[in-house]
PDB file of C-alpha atoms in Angstrom:
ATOM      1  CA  UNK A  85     -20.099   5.893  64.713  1.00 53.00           C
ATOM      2  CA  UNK A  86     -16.771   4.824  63.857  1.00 54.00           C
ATOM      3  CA  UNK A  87     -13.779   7.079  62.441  1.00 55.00           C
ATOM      4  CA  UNK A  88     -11.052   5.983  60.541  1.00 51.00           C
ATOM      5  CA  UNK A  89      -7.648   7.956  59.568  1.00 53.00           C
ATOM      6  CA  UNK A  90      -8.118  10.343  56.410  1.00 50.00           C
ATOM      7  CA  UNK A  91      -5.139   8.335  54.970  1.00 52.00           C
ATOM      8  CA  UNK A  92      -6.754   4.669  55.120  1.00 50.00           C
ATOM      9  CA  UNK A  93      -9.844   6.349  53.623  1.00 48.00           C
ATOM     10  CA  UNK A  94      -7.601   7.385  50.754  1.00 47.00           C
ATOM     11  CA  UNK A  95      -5.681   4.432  50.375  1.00 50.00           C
ATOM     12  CA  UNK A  96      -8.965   1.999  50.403  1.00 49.00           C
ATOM     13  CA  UNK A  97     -10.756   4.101  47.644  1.00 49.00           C
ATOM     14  CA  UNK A  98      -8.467   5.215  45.691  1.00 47.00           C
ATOM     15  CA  UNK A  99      -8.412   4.778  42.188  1.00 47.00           C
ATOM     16  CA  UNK A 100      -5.919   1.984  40.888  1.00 51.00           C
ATOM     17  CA  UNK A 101      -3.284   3.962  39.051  1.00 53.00           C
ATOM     18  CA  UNK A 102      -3.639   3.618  35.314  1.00 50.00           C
ATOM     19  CA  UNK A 103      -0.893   2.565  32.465  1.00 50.00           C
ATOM     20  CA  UNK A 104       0.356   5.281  30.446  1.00 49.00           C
ATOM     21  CA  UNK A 105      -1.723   4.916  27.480  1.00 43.00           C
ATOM     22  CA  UNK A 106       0.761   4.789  24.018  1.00 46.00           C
ATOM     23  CA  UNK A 107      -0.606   4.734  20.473  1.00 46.00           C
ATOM     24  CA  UNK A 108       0.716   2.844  18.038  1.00 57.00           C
ATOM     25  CA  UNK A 109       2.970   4.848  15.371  1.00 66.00           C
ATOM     26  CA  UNK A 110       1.442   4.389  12.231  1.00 73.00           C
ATOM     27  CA  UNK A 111       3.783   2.495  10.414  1.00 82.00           C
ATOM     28  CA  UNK A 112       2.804   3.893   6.840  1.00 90.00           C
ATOM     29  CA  UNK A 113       1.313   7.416   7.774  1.00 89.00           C
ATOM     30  CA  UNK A 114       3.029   8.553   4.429  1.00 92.00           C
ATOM     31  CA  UNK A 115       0.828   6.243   2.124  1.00 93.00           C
ATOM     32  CA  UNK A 116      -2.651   7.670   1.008  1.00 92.00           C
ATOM     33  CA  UNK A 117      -5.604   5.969   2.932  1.00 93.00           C
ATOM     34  CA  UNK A 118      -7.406   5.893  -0.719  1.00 92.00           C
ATOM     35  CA  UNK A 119      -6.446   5.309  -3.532  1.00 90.00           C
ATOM     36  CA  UNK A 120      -9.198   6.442  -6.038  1.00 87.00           C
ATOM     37  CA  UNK A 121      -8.332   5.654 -10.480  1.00 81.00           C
ATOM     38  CA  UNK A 122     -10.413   6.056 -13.091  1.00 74.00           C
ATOM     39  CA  UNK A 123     -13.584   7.846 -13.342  1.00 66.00           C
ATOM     40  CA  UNK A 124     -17.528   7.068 -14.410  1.00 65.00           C
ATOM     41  CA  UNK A 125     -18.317   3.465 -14.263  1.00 68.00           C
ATOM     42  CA  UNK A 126     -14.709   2.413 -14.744  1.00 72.00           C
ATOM     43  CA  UNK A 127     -13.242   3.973 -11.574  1.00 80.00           C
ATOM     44  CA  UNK A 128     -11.780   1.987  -8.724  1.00 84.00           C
ATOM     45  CA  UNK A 129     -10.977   2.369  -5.412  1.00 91.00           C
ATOM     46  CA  UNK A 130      -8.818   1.084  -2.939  1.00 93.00           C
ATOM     47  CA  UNK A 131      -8.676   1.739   0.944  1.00 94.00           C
ATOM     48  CA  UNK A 132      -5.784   1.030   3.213  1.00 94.00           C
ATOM     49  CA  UNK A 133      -6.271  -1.822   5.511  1.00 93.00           C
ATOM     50  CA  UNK A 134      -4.515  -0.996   9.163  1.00 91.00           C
ATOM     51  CA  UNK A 135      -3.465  -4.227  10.831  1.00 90.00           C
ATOM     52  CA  UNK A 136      -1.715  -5.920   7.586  1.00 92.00           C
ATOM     53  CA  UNK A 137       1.552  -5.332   5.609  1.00 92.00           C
ATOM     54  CA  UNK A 138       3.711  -6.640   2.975  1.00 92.00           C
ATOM     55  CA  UNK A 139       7.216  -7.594   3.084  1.00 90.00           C
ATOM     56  CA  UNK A 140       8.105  -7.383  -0.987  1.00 87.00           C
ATOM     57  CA  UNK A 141      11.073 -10.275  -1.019  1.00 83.00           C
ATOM     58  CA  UNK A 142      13.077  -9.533  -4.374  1.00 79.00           C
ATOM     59  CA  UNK A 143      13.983 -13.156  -4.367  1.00 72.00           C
ATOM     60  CA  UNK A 144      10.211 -15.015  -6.378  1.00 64.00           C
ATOM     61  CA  UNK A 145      10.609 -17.877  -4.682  1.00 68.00           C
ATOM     62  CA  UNK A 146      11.172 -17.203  -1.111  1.00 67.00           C
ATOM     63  CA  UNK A 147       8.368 -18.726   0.982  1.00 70.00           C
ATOM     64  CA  UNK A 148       7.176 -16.452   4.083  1.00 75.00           C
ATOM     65  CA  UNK A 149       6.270 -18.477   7.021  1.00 80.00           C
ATOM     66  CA  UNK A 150       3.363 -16.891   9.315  1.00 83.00           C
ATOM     67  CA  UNK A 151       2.185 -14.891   5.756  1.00 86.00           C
ATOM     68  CA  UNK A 152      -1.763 -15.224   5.900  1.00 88.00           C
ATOM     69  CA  UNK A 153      -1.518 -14.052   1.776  1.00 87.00           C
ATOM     70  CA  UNK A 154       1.323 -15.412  -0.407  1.00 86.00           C
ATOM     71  CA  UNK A 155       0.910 -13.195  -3.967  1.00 83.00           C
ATOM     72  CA  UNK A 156       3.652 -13.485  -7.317  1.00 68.00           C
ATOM     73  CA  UNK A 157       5.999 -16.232  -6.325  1.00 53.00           C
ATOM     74  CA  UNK A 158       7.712 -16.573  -9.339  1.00 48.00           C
ATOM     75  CA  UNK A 159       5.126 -18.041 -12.414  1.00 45.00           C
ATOM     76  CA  UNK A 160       4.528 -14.884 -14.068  1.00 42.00           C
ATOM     77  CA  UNK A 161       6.001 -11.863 -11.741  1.00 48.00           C
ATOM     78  CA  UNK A 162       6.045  -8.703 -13.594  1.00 58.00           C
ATOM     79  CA  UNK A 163       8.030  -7.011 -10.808  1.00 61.00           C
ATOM     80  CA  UNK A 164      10.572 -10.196 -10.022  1.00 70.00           C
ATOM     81  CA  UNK A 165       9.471  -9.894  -6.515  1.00 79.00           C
ATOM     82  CA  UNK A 166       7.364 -11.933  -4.424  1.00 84.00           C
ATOM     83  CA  UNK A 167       5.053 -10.558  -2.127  1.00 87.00           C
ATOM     84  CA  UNK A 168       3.580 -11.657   1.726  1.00 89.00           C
ATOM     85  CA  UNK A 169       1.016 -10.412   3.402  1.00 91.00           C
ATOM     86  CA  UNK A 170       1.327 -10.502   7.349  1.00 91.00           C
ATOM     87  CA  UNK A 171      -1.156  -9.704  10.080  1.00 91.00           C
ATOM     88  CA  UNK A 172       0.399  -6.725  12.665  1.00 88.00           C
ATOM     89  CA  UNK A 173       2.533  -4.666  12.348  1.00 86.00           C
ATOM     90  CA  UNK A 174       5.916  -4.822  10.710  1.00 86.00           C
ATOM     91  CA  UNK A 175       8.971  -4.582  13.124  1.00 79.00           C
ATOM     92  CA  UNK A 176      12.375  -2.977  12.234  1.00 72.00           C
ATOM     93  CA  UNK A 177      14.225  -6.466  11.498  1.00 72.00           C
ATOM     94  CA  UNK A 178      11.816  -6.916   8.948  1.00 73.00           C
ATOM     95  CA  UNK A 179      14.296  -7.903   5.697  1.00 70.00           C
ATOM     96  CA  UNK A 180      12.837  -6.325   1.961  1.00 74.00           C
ATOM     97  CA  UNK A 181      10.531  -3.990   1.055  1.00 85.00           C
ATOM     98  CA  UNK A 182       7.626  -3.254   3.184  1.00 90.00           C
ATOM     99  CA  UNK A 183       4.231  -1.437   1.982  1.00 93.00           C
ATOM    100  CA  UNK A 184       0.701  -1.442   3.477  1.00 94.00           C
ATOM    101  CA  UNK A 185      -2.133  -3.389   2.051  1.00 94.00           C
ATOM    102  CA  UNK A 186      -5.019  -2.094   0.762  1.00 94.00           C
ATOM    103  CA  UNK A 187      -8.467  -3.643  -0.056  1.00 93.00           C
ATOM    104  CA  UNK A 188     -10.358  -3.093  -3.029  1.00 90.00           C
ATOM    105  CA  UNK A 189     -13.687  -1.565  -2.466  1.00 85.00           C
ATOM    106  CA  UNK A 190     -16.787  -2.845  -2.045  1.00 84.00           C
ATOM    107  CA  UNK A 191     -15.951  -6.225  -1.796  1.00 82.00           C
ATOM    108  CA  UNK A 192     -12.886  -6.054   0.684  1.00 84.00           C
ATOM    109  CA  UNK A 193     -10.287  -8.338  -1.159  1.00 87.00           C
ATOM    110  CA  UNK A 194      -6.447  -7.535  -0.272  1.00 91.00           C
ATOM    111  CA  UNK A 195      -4.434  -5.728  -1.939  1.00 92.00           C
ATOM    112  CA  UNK A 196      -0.574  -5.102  -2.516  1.00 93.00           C
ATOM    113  CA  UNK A 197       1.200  -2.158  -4.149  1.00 94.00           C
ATOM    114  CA  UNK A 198       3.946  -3.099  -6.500  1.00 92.00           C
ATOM    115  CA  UNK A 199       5.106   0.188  -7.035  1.00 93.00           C
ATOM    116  CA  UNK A 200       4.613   0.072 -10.805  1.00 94.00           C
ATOM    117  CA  UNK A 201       1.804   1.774 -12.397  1.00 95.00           C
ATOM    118  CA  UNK A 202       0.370   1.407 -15.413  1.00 95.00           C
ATOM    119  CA  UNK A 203      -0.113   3.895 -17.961  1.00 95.00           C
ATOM    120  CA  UNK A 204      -2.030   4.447 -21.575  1.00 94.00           C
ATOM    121  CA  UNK A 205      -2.526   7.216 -23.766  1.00 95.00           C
ATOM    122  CA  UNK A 206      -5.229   7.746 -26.668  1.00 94.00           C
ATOM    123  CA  UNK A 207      -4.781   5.886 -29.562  1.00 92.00           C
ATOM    124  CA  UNK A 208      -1.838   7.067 -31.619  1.00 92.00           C
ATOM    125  CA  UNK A 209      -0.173   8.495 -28.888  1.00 95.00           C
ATOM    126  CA  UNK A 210       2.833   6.312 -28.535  1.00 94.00           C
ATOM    127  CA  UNK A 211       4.839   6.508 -24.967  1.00 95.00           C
ATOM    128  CA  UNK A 212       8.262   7.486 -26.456  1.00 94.00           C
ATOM    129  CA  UNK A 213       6.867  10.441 -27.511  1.00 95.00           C
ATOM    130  CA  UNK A 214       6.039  11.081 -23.762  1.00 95.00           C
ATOM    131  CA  UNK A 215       8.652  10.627 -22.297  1.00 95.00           C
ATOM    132  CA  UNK A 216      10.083  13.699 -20.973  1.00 96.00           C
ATOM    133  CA  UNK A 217       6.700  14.610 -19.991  1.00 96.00           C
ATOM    134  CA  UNK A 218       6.576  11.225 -18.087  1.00 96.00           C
ATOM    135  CA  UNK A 219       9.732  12.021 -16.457  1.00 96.00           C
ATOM    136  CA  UNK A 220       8.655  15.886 -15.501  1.00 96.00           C
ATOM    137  CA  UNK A 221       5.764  13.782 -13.219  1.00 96.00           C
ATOM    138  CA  UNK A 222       8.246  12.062 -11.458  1.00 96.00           C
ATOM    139  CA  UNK A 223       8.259   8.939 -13.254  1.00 97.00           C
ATOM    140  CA  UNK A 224      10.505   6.572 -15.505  1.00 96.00           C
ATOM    141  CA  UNK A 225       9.775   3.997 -18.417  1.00 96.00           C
ATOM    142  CA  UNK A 226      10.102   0.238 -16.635  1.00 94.00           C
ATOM    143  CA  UNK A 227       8.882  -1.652 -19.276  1.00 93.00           C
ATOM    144  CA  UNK A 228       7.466  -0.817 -22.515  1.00 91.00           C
ATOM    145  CA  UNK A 229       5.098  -2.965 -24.268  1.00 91.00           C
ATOM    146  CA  UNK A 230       5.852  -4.085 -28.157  1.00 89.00           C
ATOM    147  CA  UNK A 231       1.908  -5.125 -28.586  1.00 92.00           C
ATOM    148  CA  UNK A 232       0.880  -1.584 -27.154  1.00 92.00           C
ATOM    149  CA  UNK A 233       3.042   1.467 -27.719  1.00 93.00           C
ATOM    150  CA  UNK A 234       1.187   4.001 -26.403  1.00 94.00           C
ATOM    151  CA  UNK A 235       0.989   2.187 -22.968  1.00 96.00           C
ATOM    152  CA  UNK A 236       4.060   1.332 -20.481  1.00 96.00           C
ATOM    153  CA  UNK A 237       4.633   0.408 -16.862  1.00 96.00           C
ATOM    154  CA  UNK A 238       6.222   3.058 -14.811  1.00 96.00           C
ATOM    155  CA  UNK A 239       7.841   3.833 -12.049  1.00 96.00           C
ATOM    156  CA  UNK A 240       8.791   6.825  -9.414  1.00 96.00           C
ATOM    157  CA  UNK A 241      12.124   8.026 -10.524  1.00 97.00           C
ATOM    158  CA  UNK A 242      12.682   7.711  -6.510  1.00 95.00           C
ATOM    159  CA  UNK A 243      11.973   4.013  -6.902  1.00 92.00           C
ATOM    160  CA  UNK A 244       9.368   4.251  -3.589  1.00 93.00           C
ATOM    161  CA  UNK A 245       6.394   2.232  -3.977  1.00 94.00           C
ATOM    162  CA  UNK A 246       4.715   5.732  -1.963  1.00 94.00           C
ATOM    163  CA  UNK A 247       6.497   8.531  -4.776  1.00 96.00           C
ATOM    164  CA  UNK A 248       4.830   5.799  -7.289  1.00 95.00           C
ATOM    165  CA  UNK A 249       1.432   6.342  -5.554  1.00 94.00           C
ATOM    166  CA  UNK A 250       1.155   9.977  -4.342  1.00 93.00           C
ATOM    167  CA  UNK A 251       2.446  10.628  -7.647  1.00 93.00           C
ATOM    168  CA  UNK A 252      -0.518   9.141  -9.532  1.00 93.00           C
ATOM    169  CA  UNK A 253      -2.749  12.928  -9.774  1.00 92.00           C
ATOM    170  CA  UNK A 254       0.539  14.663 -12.058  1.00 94.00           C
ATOM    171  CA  UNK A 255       0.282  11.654 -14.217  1.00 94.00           C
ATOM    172  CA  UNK A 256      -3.617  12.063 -14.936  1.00 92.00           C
ATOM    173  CA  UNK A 257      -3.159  15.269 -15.733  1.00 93.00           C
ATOM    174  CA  UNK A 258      -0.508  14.840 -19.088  1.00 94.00           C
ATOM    175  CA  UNK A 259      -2.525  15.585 -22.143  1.00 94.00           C
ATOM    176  CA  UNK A 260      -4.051  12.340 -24.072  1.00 94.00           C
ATOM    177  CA  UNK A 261      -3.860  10.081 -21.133  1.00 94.00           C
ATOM    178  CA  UNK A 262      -7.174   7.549 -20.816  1.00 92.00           C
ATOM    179  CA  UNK A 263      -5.907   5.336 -18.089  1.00 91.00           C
ATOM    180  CA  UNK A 264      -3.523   5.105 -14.919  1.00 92.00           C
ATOM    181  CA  UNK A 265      -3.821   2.671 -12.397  1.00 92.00           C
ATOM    182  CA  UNK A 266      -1.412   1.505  -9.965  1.00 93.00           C
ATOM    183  CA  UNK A 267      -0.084  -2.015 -10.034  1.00 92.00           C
ATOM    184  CA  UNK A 268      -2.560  -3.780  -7.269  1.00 91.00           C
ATOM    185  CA  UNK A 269      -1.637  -7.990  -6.246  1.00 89.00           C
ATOM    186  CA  UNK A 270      -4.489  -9.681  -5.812  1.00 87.00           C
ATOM    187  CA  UNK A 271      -5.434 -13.243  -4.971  1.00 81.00           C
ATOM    188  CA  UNK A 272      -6.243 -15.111  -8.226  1.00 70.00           C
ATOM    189  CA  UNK A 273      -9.474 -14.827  -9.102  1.00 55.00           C
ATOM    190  CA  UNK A 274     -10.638 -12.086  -7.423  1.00 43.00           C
ATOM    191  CA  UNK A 275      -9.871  -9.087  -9.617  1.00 44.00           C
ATOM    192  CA  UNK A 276     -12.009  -6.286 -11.132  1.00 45.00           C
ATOM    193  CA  UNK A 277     -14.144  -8.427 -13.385  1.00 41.00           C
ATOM    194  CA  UNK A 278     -14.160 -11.595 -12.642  1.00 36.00           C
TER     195      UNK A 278
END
């Protein structure tokens, strides 16, 4: 039979000590992780994709080395931003806006929040004659449209692409409105429709 010390039998089969385990903050805990618009046949629904983000560059042509998504660079930009969409998570040099990406559901393509969102009210219900009751929700005129007066692009009076989202429920809920939907990047070609 042989013996051995209490304190090599501990120090043999002892457990290897273990790393402190850390989770990762998450980065935009403050953004909804759905984004539901619409309703009936016509509603859509986005779902926030951990893993990604967008750096909004307020320069259109600025090219984004690493990006895996390059959205907006110039032909066409509503917003006067372009927008790159990076795998990771965004670090605190990061330089411009950031936002997480979402992905449109069922069929998974990125998307990237603009902060604008788009609203239109019945028929004969021209925007101006909203306004204050735009502004009540939290929201501001960016651009009106001459071929469609009772629709506009807003924004968060805070100018925070999240204000512009969270905010989307006070908007449905004016009198008259048909349709809001946030501004949502996508690659060409694979929006709602087509």
């Amino acid at each position: 039979m042989f013996y051995f010390p209490a304190e090599y039998f501990l120090q043999v089969y002892s457990l290897p000590l273990i790393a402190e385990v850390r989770f990762q903050k998450d980065y935009f805990s403050e953004y909804p992780e759905q984004i539901r618009v619409g309703s009936g046949g016509t509603a859509v629904s986005y779902t926030r994709k951990p893993g990604y983000y967008a750096i909004h560059y307020n320069q259109p042509k600025t090219v984004a080395s690493g990006a895996v998504l390059q959205l907006n660079d110039g032909a066409m930009s509503t917003t006067g931003y372009a927008y790159a969409v990076f795998p990771g998570e965004p670090n605190q040099s990061e330089q411009g806006t950031l936002s997480p990406i979402y992905t449109l559901q069922p069929n998974g393509s990125l998307a990237v929040p603009t902060g604008l969102v788009f609203i239109r009210f019945a028929e004969g219900v021209d925007v101006e004659s909203q306004r204050e009751v735009i502004n009540q929700a939290g929201y501001e005129v960016a651009q009106s449209l001459d071929y469609a007066p009772h629709a506009a692009w807003l924004r968060a009076q805070s100018g925070n692409i999240v204000d512009a989202i969270a905010g989307i429920p006070q908007l449905e809920a004016i009198p008259k409105v048909e349709n809001i939907e946030p501004q949502m990047l996508m690659e060409k070609g694979l929006r709602l429709g087509h």
